[in-house]
Backbone as a chain_set.jsonl record, in Angstrom:
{"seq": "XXXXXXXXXXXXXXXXXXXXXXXXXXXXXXXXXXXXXXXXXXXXXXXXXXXXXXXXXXXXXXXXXXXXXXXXX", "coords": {"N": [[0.822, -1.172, 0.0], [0.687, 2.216, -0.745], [2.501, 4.464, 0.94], [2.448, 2.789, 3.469], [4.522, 0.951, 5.544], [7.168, -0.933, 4.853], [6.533, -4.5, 4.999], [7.991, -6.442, 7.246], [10.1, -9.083, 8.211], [10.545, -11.307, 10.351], [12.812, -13.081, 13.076], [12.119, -15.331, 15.07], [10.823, -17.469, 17.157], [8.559, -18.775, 16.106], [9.205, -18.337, 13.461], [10.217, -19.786, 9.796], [11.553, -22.039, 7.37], [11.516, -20.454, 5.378], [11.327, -17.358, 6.391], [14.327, -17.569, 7.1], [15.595, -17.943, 4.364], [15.34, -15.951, 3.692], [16.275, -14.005, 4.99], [18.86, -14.398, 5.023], [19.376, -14.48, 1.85], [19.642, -12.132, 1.747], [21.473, -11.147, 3.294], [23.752, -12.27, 1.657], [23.931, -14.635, 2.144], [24.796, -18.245, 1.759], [23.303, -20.664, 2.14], [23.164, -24.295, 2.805], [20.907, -27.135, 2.573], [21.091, -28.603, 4.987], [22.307, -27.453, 6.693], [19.881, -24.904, 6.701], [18.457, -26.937, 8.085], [19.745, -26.864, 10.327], [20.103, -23.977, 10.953], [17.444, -23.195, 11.249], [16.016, -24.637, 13.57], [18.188, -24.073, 15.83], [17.79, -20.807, 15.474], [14.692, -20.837, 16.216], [15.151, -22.27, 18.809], [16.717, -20.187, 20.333], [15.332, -17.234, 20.03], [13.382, -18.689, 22.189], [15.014, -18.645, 24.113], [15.591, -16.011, 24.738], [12.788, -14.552, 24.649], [12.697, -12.903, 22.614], [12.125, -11.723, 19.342], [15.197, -12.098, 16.922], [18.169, -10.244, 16.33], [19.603, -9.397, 13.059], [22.476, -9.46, 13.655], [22.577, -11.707, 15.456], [21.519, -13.898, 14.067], [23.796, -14.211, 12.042], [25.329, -14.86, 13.759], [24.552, -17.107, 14.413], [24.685, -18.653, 12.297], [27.474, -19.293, 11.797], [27.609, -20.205, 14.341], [26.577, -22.758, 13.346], [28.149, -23.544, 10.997], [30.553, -23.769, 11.909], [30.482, -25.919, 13.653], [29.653, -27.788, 12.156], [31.726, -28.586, 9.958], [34.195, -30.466, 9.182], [36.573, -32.497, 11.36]], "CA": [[0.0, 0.0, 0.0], [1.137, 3.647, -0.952], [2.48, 5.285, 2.449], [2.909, 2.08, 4.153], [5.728, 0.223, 5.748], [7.589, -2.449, 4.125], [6.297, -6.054, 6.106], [9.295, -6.795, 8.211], [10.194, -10.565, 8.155], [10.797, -11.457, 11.785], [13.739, -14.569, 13.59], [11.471, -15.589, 15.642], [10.079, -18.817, 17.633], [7.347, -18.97, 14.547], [9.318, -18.524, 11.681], [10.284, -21.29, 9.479], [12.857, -22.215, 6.24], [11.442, -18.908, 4.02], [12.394, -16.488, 6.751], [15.238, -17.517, 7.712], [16.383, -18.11, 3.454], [15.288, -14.07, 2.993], [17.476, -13.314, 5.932], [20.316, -15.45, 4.449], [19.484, -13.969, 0.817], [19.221, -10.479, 1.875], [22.948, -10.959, 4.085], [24.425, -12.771, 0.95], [24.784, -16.186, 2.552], [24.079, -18.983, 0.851], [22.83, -21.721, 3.477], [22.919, -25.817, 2.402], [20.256, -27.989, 2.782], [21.509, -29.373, 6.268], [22.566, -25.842, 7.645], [19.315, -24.604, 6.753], [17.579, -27.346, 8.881], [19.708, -26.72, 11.673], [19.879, -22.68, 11.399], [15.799, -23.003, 11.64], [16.048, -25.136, 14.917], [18.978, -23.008, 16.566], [16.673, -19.721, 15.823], [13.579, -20.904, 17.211], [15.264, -21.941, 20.561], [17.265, -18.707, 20.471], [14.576, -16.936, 20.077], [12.424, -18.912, 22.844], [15.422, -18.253, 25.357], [15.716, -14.677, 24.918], [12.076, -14.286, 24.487], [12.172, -12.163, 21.454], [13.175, -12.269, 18.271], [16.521, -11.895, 16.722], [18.363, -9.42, 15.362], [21.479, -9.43, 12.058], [23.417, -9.874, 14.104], [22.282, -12.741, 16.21], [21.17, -14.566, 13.001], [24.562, -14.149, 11.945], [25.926, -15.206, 14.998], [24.22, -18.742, 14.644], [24.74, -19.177, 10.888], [28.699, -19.276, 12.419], [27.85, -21.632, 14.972], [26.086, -24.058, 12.783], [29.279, -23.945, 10.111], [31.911, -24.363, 12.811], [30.002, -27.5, 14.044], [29.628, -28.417, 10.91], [33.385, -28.462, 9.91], [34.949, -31.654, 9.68], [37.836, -32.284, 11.764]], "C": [[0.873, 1.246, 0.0], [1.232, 4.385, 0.626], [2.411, 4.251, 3.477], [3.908, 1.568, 4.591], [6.248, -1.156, 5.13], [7.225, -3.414, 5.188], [7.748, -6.097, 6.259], [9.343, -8.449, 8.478], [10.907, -11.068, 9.342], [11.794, -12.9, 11.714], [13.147, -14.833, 14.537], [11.226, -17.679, 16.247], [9.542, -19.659, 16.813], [8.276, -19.368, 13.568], [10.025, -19.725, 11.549], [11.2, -20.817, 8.408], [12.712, -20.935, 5.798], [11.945, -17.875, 5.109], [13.902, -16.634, 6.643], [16.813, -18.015, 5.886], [16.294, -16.614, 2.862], [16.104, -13.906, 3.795], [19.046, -13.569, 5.416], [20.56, -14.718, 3.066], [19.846, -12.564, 0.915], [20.914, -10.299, 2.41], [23.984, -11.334, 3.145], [25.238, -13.899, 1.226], [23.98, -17.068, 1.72], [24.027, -20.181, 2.05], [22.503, -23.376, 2.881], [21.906, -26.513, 2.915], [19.996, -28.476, 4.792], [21.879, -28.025, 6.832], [21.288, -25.423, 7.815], [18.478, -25.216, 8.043], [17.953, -27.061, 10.349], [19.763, -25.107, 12.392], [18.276, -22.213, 12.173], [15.727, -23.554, 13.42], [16.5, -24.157, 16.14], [18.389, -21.904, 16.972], [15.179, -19.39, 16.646], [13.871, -21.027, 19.062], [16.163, -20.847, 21.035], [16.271, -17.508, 21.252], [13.375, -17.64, 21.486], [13.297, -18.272, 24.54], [15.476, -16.773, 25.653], [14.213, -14.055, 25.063], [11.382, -13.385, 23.529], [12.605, -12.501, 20.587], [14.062, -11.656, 17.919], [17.099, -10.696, 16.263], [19.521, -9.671, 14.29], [22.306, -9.935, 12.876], [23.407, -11.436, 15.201], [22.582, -13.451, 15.382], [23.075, -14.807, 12.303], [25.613, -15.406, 12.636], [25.683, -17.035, 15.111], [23.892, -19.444, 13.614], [26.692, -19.794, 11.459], [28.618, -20.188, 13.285], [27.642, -22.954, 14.357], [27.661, -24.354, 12.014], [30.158, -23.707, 10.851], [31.683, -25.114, 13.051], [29.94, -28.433, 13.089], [30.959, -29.286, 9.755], [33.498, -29.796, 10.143], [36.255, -31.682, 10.152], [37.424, -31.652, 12.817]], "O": [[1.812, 1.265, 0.797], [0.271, 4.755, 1.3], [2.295, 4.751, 4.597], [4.708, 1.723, 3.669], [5.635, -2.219, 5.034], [7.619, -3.147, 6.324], [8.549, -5.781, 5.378], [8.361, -8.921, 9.051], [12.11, -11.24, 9.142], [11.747, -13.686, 10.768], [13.885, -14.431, 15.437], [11.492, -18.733, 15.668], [9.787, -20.857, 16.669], [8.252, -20.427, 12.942], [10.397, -20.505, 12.426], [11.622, -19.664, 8.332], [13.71, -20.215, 5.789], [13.055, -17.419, 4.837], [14.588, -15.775, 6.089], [18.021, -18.243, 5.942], [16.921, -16.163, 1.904], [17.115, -13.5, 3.222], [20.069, -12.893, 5.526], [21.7, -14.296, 2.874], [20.382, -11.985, -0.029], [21.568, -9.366, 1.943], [25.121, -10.956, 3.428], [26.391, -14.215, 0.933], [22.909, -16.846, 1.155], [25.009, -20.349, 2.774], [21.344, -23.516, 2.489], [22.044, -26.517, 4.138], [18.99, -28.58, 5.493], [21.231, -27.866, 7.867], [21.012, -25.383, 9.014], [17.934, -24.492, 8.877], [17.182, -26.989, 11.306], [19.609, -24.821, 13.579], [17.982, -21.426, 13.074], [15.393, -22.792, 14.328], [15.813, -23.638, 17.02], [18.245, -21.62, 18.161], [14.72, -18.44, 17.28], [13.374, -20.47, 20.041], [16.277, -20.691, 22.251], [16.313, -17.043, 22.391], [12.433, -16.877, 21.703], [12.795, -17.778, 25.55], [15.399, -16.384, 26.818], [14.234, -12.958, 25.622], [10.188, -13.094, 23.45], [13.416, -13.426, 20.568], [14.12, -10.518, 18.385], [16.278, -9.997, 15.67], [20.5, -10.236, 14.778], [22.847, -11.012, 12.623], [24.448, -12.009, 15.522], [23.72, -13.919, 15.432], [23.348, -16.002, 12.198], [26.286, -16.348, 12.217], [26.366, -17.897, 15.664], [23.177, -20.446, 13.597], [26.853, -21.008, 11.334], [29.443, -21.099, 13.216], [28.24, -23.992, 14.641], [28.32, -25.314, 12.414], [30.999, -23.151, 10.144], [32.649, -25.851, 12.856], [30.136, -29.644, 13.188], [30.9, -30.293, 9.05], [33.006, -30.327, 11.138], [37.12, -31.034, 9.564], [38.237, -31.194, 13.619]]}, "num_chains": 1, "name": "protein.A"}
């Protein structure tokens, strides 16, 4: 709508694969199959311990944990 705010796509408890592949698209990560499933997991209980949702930098923050765990060796 004309004079509205862009929808804001929340890291949240809720959200699911499509947020969390606009957040990834939008940061210029590219996220695998198996990262994806476990970035979605990570975010929701992130998000449940802090009680809100995320911000860049969080999201960030636990794209980095997944691909250090991920790491062989």
């Amino acid at each position: 709508f004309v004079g509205s705010p862009e929808p804001q796509v929340v890291l949240g408890k809720m959200s699911g694969r499509g947020n969390m592949l606009w957040w990834a698209d939008r940061l210029g990560i590219v996220l695998e199959k198996d990262e994806l499933t476990e970035v979605v997991a990570a975010v929701k209980d992130r998000a449940y311990e802090l009680g809100h949702s995320l911000d860049e930098a969080q999201f960030r923050e636990i794209i980095d944990e997944v691909r250090t765990r991920s790491k062989p060796g």
